[in-house]
PDB file of C-alpha atoms in Angstrom:
ATOM      1  CA  MET A   2     115.144  64.182 180.498  1.00  0.00           C
ATOM      2  CA  PHE A   3     116.580  64.937 176.967  1.00  0.00           C
ATOM      3  CA  ALA A   4     120.351  63.522 177.613  1.00  0.00           C
ATOM      4  CA  TRP A   5     120.073  61.270 174.834  1.00  0.00           C
ATOM      5  CA  LEU A   6     119.808  64.398 172.347  1.00  0.00           C
ATOM      6  CA  THR A   7     123.403  65.437 172.349  1.00  0.00           C
ATOM      7  CA  TRP A   8     125.489  66.996 169.612  1.00  0.00           C
ATOM      8  CA  ASP A   9     127.172  63.448 168.977  1.00  0.00           C
ATOM      9  CA  SER A  10     124.004  61.773 168.081  1.00  0.00           C
ATOM     10  CA  PHE A  11     123.637  64.236 165.413  1.00  0.00           C
ATOM     11  CA  THR A  12     127.094  63.834 163.890  1.00  0.00           C
ATOM     12  CA  LEU A  13     127.496  61.613 160.992  1.00  0.00           C
ATOM     13  CA  SER A  14     130.856  60.161 162.315  1.00  0.00           C
ATOM     14  CA  ASP A  15     129.423  56.757 162.534  1.00  0.00           C
ATOM     15  CA  LYS A  16     127.104  56.759 159.690  1.00  0.00           C
ATOM     16  CA  LYS A  17     129.632  58.453 157.275  1.00  0.00           C
ATOM     17  CA  MET A  18     131.085  54.923 156.995  1.00  0.00           C
ATOM     18  CA  TYR A  19     127.786  53.589 155.586  1.00  0.00           C
ATOM     19  CA  GLN A  20     127.426  56.224 153.244  1.00  0.00           C
ATOM     20  CA  THR A  21     131.027  55.847 151.489  1.00  0.00           C
ATOM     21  CA  SER A  22     131.261  52.314 151.868  1.00  0.00           C
ATOM     22  CA  TYR A  23     129.134  49.432 151.939  1.00  0.00           C
ATOM     23  CA  ARG A  24     129.657  45.926 153.479  1.00  0.00           C
ATOM     24  CA  THR A  25     130.228  42.773 151.960  1.00  0.00           C
ATOM     25  CA  LYS A  26     129.049  39.271 152.876  1.00  0.00           C
ATOM     26  CA  ASP A  27     132.142  38.644 155.049  1.00  0.00           C
ATOM     27  CA  GLY A  28     131.733  41.538 157.298  1.00  0.00           C
ATOM     28  CA  THR A  29     134.261  43.703 155.904  1.00  0.00           C
ATOM     29  CA  TYR A  30     133.712  47.197 154.285  1.00  0.00           C
ATOM     30  CA  VAL A  31     134.444  48.045 150.844  1.00  0.00           C
ATOM     31  CA  LYS A  32     134.550  51.686 149.587  1.00  0.00           C
ATOM     32  CA  ARG A  33     132.212  52.816 147.165  1.00  0.00           C
ATOM     33  CA  ASN A  34     133.086  54.153 143.474  1.00  0.00           C
ATOM     34  CA  GLY A  35     132.193  57.720 144.513  1.00  0.00           C
ATOM     35  CA  GLY A  36     128.618  57.717 144.811  1.00  0.00           C
ATOM     36  CA  ASP A  37     126.840  59.143 147.856  1.00  0.00           C
ATOM     37  CA  TYR A  38     123.770  56.789 148.000  1.00  0.00           C
ATOM     38  CA  GLU A  39     122.977  53.412 146.702  1.00  0.00           C
ATOM     39  CA  ILE A  40     119.716  52.447 145.151  1.00  0.00           C
ATOM     40  CA  PHE A  41     118.982  49.136 143.299  1.00  0.00           C
ATOM     41  CA  GLY A  42     122.776  48.436 143.297  1.00  0.00           C
ATOM     42  CA  HIS A  43     123.765  51.807 141.363  1.00  0.00           C
ATOM     43  CA  ASP A  44     125.629  54.188 143.238  1.00  0.00           C
ATOM     44  CA  LEU A  45     124.166  57.685 142.797  1.00  0.00           C
ATOM     45  CA  THR A  46     125.440  61.292 143.862  1.00  0.00           C
ATOM     46  CA  VAL A  47     123.276  63.793 145.745  1.00  0.00           C
ATOM     47  CA  ILE A  48     122.424  65.693 142.652  1.00  0.00           C
ATOM     48  CA  GLU A  49     121.504  62.546 140.751  1.00  0.00           C
ATOM     49  CA  THR A  50     119.115  61.641 143.837  1.00  0.00           C
ATOM     50  CA  TYR A  51     117.706  64.892 143.907  1.00  0.00           C
ATOM     51  CA  TRP A  52     116.630  64.770 140.259  1.00  0.00           C
ATOM     52  CA  LEU A  53     115.346  60.891 140.699  1.00  0.00           C
ATOM     53  CA  THR A  54     113.187  61.941 143.594  1.00  0.00           C
ATOM     54  CA  ARG A  55     111.764  64.931 141.573  1.00  0.00           C
ATOM     55  CA  ALA A  56     111.286  63.405 138.149  1.00  0.00           C
ATOM     56  CA  PRO A  57     108.002  61.762 138.997  1.00  0.00           C
ATOM     57  CA  ILE A  58     106.611  64.901 140.401  1.00  0.00           C
ATOM     58  CA  ILE A  59     107.852  66.836 137.438  1.00  0.00           C
ATOM     59  CA  LEU A  60     106.279  64.127 135.007  1.00  0.00           C
ATOM     60  CA  LEU A  61     103.044  64.160 136.721  1.00  0.00           C
ATOM     61  CA  LEU A  62     102.667  67.988 136.556  1.00  0.00           C
ATOM     62  CA  SER A  63     103.794  67.922 132.969  1.00  0.00           C
ATOM     63  CA  ILE A  64     101.269  65.203 131.911  1.00  0.00           C
ATOM     64  CA  SER A  65      98.476  66.650 133.735  1.00  0.00           C
ATOM     65  CA  GLY A  66      99.206  70.323 132.261  1.00  0.00           C
ATOM     66  CA  SER A  67      99.204  68.913 129.017  1.00  0.00           C
ATOM     67  CA  VAL A  68      95.870  66.878 129.302  1.00  0.00           C
ATOM     68  CA  LEU A  69      94.127  69.898 130.920  1.00  0.00           C
ATOM     69  CA  PHE A  70      95.394  72.005 127.979  1.00  0.00           C
ATOM     70  CA  TYR A  71      94.452  69.596 125.165  1.00  0.00           C
ATOM     71  CA  ARG A  72      90.778  68.676 126.820  1.00  0.00           C
ATOM     72  CA  ARG A  73      89.613  72.214 127.939  1.00  0.00           C
ATOM     73  CA  ILE A  74      91.983  75.136 126.281  1.00  0.00           C
ATOM     74  CA  TYR A  75      92.876  73.651 122.942  1.00  0.00           C
ATOM     75  CA  ASN A  76      89.405  73.911 121.572  1.00  0.00           C
ATOM     76  CA  TYR A  77      88.909  77.341 122.674  1.00  0.00           C
ATOM     77  CA  ARG A  78      92.022  78.428 121.132  1.00  0.00           C
ATOM     78  CA  LYS A  79      91.290  76.668 117.971  1.00  0.00           C
ATOM     79  CA  ASP A  80      87.857  78.450 117.755  1.00  0.00           C
ATOM     80  CA  LEU A  81      89.388  82.043 118.512  1.00  0.00           C
ATOM     81  CA  LYS A  82      92.530  81.773 115.924  1.00  0.00           C
ATOM     82  CA  LEU A  83      90.304  80.242 113.017  1.00  0.00           C
ATOM     83  CA  GLY A  84      87.037  82.436 113.984  1.00  0.00           C
ATOM     84  CA  MET A  85      84.954  79.978 112.560  1.00  0.00           C
ATOM     85  CA  LYS A  86      81.475  79.914 114.292  1.00  0.00           C
ATOM     86  CA  GLU A  87      78.301  78.221 113.426  1.00  0.00           C
ATOM     87  CA  LYS A  88      74.752  79.527 113.638  1.00  0.00           C
ATOM     88  CA  VAL A  89      72.230  77.763 115.811  1.00  0.00           C
ATOM     89  CA  SER A  90      68.638  78.716 116.132  1.00  0.00           C
ATOM     90  CA  TYR A  91      66.885  78.492 119.479  1.00  0.00           C
ATOM     91  CA  THR A  92      63.446  79.086 120.202  1.00  0.00           C
ATOM     92  CA  ILE A  93      62.752  81.677 123.152  1.00  0.00           C
ATOM     93  CA  ILE A  94      60.732  79.796 125.850  1.00  0.00           C
ATOM     94  CA  ARG A  95      60.855  82.624 128.485  1.00  0.00           C
ATOM     95  CA  LYS A  96      61.901  85.988 128.890  1.00  0.00           C
ATOM     96  CA  SER A  97      63.309  87.446 132.323  1.00  0.00           C
ATOM     97  CA  HIS A  98      64.206  90.983 133.526  1.00  0.00           C
ATOM     98  CA  PHE A  99      66.038  91.758 136.753  1.00  0.00           C
ATOM     99  CA  PRO A 100      65.210  95.316 137.487  1.00  0.00           C
ATOM    100  CA  MET A 101      67.812  95.606 140.277  1.00  0.00           C
ATOM    101  CA  THR A 102      70.973  94.882 137.922  1.00  0.00           C
ATOM    102  CA  ASN A 103      69.151  95.840 134.849  1.00  0.00           C
ATOM    103  CA  GLN A 104      69.723  92.474 133.032  1.00  0.00           C
ATOM    104  CA  TYR A 105      67.596  91.001 130.422  1.00  0.00           C
ATOM    105  CA  TYR A 106      67.659  87.138 129.752  1.00  0.00           C
ATOM    106  CA  PHE A 107      66.088  84.786 127.285  1.00  0.00           C
ATOM    107  CA  SER A 108      65.188  81.028 128.414  1.00  0.00           C
ATOM    108  CA  PHE A 109      65.696  78.589 125.600  1.00  0.00           C
ATOM    109  CA  ASP A 110      64.658  75.004 125.106  1.00  0.00           C
ATOM    110  CA  ASN A 111      68.147  73.716 125.126  1.00  0.00           C
ATOM    111  CA  PRO A 112      69.257  72.758 128.716  1.00  0.00           C
ATOM    112  CA  ASP A 113      72.876  73.596 127.672  1.00  0.00           C
ATOM    113  CA  TYR A 114      72.017  77.417 127.215  1.00  0.00           C
ATOM    114  CA  MET A 115      69.237  77.937 129.483  1.00  0.00           C
ATOM    115  CA  HIS A 116      69.620  81.702 129.973  1.00  0.00           C
ATOM    116  CA  TYR A 117      71.271  84.023 127.358  1.00  0.00           C
ATOM    117  CA  GLU A 118      71.810  87.457 128.434  1.00  0.00           C
ATOM    118  CA  VAL A 119      70.684  90.278 125.857  1.00  0.00           C
ATOM    119  CA  ASP A 120      70.265  93.750 125.730  1.00  0.00           C
ATOM    120  CA  ALA A 121      67.169  95.870 126.217  1.00  0.00           C
ATOM    121  CA  ASP A 122      66.499  96.506 122.599  1.00  0.00           C
ATOM    122  CA  LEU A 123      66.339  92.990 121.648  1.00  0.00           C
ATOM    123  CA  PHE A 124      64.706  91.854 124.855  1.00  0.00           C
ATOM    124  CA  TYR A 125      61.851  94.207 123.700  1.00  0.00           C
ATOM    125  CA  SER A 126      61.585  93.595 119.956  1.00  0.00           C
ATOM    126  CA  MET A 127      61.341  89.586 120.611  1.00  0.00           C
ATOM    127  CA  ASN A 128      58.589  87.572 122.038  1.00  0.00           C
ATOM    128  CA  GLU A 129      58.245  84.233 123.407  1.00  0.00           C
ATOM    129  CA  GLY A 130      58.192  81.689 120.930  1.00  0.00           C
ATOM    130  CA  ASP A 131      60.147  83.614 118.091  1.00  0.00           C
ATOM    131  CA  ALA A 132      63.597  81.812 116.938  1.00  0.00           C
ATOM    132  CA  VAL A 133      66.760  83.499 117.896  1.00  0.00           C
ATOM    133  CA  VAL A 134      70.198  82.782 115.947  1.00  0.00           C
ATOM    134  CA  ILE A 135      73.295  82.444 118.233  1.00  0.00           C
ATOM    135  CA  TYR A 136      76.640  81.823 117.189  1.00  0.00           C
ATOM    136  CA  ARG A 137      78.321  79.060 118.846  1.00  0.00           C
ATOM    137  CA  GLY A 138      82.020  77.782 118.332  1.00  0.00           C
ATOM    138  CA  LYS A 139      82.639  75.021 116.015  1.00  0.00           C
ATOM    139  CA  TYR A 140      84.916  73.034 118.255  1.00  0.00           C
ATOM    140  CA  SER A 141      84.426  74.184 121.784  1.00  0.00           C
ATOM    141  CA  ASN A 142      80.511  74.571 121.367  1.00  0.00           C
ATOM    142  CA  HIS A 143      80.586  77.510 123.505  1.00  0.00           C
ATOM    143  CA  VAL A 144      78.260  80.423 122.712  1.00  0.00           C
ATOM    144  CA  PHE A 145      79.920  83.288 121.168  1.00  0.00           C
ATOM    145  CA  GLU A 146      78.385  86.723 120.531  1.00  0.00           C
ATOM    146  CA  LYS A 147      78.337  88.174 116.871  1.00  0.00           C
ATOM    147  CA  ASP A 148      81.505  89.653 117.131  1.00  0.00           C
ATOM    148  CA  ALA A 149      83.467  86.669 118.687  1.00  0.00           C
ATOM    149  CA  ARG A 150      83.517  88.069 122.412  1.00  0.00           C
ATOM    150  CA  PHE A 151      83.001  85.304 124.765  1.00  0.00           C
ATOM    151  CA  THR A 152      79.832  85.620 126.607  1.00  0.00           C
ATOM    152  CA  LEU A 153      79.743  84.425 130.411  1.00  0.00           C
ATOM    153  CA  MET A 154      76.698  82.543 131.369  1.00  0.00           C
TER     154      MET A 154
END
């Protein structure tokens, strides 16, 4: 059934002539200048072909990594290095307490920072309608605590 899959079909004896030479218009074969492959009339070795096929992939990964760094990470890095924070005042709309996890939250009038986790002392000392000052990064606009620690919301 698979008689056509013989060892002779996998050898390069017939195809080797096409790799090391090229056919002219009159039908004769002329030896190449030393390249293994020909792309757009240029002879390329195996190593050159390897880098030619991987160059677009490497270029795409490096450009996307740079864009990701400058859009997302650079602003956080700049805030952490400079240590500059701006004070933003918010009004407490609702206070929430979750007894199962023992967490306390304030809900603000800003849709970007709806819930802010606080400790129990601050939760019981403030009332709804009071103003709270929160420290926010100048460049990333991420909410920091007073000691420049990230808060995950």
